[in-house]
Coordinates of N, CA and C in Angstrom, one line a residue:
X1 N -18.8 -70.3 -0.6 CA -19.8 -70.4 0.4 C -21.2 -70.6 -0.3
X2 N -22.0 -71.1 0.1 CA -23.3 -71.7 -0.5 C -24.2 -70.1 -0.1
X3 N -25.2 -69.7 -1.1 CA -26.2 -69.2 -1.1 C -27.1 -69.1 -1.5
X4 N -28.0 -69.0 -0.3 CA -29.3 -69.5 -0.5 C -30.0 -68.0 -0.7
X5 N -31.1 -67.8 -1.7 CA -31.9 -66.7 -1.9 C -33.2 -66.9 -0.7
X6 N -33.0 -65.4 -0.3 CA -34.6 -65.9 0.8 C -35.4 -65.5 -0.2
X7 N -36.9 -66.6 0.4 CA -37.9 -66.4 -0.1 C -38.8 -65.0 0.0
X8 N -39.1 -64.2 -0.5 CA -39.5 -63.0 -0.1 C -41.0 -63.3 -0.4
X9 N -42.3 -63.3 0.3 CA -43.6 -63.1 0.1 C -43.9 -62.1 -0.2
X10 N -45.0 -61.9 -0.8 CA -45.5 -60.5 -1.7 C -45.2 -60.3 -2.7
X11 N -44.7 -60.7 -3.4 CA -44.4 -60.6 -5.0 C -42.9 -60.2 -5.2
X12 N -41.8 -60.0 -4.2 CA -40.6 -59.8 -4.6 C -39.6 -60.7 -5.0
X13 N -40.3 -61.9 -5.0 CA -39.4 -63.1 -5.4 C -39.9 -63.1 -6.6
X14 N -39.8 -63.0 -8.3 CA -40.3 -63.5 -9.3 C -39.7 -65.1 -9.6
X15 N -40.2 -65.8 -10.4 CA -39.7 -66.8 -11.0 C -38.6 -66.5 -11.5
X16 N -37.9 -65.1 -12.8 CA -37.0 -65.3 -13.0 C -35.7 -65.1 -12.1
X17 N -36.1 -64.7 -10.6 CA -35.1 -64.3 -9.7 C -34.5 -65.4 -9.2
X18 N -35.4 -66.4 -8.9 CA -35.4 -68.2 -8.7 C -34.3 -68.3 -9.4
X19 N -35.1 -68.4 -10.9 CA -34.4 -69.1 -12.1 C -32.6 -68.8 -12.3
X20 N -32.2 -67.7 -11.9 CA -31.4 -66.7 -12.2 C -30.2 -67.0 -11.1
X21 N -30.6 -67.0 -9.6 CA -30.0 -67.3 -8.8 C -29.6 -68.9 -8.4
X22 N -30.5 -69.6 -9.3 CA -30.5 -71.2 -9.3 C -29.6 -71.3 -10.4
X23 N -29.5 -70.9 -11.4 CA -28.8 -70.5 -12.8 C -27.4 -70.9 -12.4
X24 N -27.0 -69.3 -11.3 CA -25.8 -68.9 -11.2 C -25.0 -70.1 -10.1
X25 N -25.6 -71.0 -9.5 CA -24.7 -71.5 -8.4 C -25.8 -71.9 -6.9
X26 N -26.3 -70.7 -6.6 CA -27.0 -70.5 -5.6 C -28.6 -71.5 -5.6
X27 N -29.0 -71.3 -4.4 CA -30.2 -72.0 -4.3 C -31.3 -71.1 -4.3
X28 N -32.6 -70.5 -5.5 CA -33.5 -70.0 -5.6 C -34.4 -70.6 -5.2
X29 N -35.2 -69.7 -4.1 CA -36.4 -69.7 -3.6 C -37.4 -69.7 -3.7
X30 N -38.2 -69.8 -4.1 CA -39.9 -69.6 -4.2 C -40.5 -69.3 -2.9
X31 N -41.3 -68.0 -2.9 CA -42.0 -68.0 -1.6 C -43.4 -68.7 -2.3
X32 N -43.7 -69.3 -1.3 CA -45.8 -69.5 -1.9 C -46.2 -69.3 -0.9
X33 N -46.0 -69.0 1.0 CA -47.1 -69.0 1.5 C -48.6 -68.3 1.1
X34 N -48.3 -67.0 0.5 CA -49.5 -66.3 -0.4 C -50.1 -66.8 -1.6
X35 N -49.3 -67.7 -1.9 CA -50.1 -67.9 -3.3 C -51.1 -69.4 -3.1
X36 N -52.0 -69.5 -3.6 CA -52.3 -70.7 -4.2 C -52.1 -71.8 -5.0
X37 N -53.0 -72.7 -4.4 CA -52.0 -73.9 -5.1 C -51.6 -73.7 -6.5
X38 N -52.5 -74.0 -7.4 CA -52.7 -73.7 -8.7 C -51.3 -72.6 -9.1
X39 N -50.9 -71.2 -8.2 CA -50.0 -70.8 -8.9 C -48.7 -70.7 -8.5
X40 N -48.9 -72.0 -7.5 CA -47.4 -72.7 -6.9 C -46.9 -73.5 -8.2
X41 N -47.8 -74.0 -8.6 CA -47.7 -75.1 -9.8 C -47.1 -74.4 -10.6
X42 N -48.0 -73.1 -11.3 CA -47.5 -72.4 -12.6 C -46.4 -71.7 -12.5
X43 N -46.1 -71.2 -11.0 CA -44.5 -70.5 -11.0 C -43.5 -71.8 -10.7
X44 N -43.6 -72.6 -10.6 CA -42.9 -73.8 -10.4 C -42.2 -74.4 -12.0
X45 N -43.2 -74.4 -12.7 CA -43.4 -74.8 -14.0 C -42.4 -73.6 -14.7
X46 N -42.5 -72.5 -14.5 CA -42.2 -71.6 -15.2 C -40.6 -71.6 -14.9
X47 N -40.2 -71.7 -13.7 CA -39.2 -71.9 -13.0 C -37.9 -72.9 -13.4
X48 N -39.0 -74.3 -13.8 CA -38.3 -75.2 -14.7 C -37.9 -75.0 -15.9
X49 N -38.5 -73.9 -16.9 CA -38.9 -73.7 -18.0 C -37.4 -72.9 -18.4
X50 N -37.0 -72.1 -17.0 CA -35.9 -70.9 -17.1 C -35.2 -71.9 -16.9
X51 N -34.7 -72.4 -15.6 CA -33.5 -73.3 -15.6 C -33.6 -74.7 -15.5
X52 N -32.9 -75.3 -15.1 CA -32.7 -77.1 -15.0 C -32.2 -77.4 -13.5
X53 N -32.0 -76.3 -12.6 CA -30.7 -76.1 -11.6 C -32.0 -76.3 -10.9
X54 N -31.8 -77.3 -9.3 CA -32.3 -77.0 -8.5 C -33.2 -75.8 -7.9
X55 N -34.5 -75.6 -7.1 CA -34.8 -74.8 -6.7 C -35.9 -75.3 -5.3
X56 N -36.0 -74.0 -4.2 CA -36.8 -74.9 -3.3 C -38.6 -74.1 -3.3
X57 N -38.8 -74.4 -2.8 CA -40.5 -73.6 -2.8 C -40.7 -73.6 -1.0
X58 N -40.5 -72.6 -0.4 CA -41.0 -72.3 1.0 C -42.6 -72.1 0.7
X59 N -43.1 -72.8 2.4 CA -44.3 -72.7 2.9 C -44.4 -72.2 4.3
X60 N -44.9 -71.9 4.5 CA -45.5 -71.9 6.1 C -46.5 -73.0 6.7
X61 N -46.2 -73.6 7.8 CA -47.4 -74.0 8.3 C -47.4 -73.6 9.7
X62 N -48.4 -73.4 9.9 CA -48.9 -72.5 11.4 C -50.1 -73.3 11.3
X63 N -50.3 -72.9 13.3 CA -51.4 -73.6 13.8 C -52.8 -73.2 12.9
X64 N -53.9 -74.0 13.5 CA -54.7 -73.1 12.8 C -55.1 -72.2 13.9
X65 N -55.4 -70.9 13.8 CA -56.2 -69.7 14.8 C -57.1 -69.7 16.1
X66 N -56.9 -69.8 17.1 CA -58.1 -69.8 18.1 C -58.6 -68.3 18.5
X67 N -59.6 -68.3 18.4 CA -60.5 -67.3 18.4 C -60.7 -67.0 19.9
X68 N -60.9 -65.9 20.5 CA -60.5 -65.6 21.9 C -62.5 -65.1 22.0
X69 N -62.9 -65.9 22.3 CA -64.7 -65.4 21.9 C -65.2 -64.0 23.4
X70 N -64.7 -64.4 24.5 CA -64.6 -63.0 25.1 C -63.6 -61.8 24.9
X71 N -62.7 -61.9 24.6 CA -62.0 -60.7 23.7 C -62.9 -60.0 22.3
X72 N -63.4 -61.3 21.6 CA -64.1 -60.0 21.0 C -65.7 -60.0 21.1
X73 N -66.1 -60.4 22.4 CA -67.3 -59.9 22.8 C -67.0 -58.5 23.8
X74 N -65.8 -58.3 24.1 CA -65.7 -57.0 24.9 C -65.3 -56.0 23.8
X75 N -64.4 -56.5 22.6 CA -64.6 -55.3 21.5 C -65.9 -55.0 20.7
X76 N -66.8 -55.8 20.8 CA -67.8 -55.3 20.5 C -68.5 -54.5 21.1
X77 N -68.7 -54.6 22.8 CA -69.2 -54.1 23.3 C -68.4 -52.7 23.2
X78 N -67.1 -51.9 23.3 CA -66.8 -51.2 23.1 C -67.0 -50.5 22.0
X79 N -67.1 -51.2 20.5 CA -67.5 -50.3 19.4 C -69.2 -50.4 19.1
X80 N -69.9 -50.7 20.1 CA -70.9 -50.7 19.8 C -71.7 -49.4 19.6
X81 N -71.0 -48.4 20.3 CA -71.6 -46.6 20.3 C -71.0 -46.5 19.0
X82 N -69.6 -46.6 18.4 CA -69.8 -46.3 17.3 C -70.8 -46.8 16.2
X83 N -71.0 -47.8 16.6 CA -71.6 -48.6 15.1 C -73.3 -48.2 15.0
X84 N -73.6 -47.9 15.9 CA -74.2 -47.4 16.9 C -75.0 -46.3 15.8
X85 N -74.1 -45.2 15.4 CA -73.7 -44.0 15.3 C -73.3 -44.1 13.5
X86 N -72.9 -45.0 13.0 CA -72.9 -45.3 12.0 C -74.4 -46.0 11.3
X87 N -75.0 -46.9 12.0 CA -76.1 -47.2 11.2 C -76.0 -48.9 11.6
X88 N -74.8 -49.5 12.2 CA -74.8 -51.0 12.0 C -74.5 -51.7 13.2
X89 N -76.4 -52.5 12.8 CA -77.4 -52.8 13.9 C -76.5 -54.3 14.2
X90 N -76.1 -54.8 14.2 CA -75.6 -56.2 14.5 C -74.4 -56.4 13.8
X91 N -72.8 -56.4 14.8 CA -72.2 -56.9 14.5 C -71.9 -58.7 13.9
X92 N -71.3 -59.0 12.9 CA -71.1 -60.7 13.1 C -70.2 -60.7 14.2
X93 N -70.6 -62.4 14.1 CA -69.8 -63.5 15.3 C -69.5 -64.2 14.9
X94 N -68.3 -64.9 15.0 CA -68.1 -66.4 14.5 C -68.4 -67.0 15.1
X95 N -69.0 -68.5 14.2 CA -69.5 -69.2 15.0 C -67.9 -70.4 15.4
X96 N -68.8 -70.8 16.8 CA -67.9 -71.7 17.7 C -67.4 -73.5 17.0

């Protein structure tokens, strides 16, 4: 039966786990949604370096974010006694 390594984000996937599990038969994963380009490249490279065996690199892509601008105009207004009370005169806003 074929196995595939999940990609684990956060650092529990290393390159040599890839390498190791690409090695043996299976398909080694790369997570990058966390990483940057630059060290997509370098764990990619490094990956090659270990084995010759196939490997895949997961991404994410998601929408980009919409901002709910009265949702957090009423949380502001709610933490405004605290901030209030802390010393901080003007929350930011993002702009539209």
């Amino acid at each position: 039966l074929p196995i595939i390594q999940a990609p684990m984000a956060g650092g529990a996937t290393t390159p040599e786990l890839v390498a190791a599990v690409s090695q043996f038969g299976g398909l080694g994963s790369l997570a990058a949604p966390l990483l940057a380009p630059l060290a997509i490249i370098e764990q990619a490279e490094h990956i090659r370096r270990l084995t010759d065996k196939p490997f895949a690199i997961n991404l994410f892509v998601q929408p980009r974010p919409q901002i709910d601008f009265a949702a957090l105009e009423a949380a502001k207004v709610l933490l405004q006694p605290v901030c209030a009370e802390l010393g901080m005169e003007n929350l930011p806003t993002p702009t539209r």
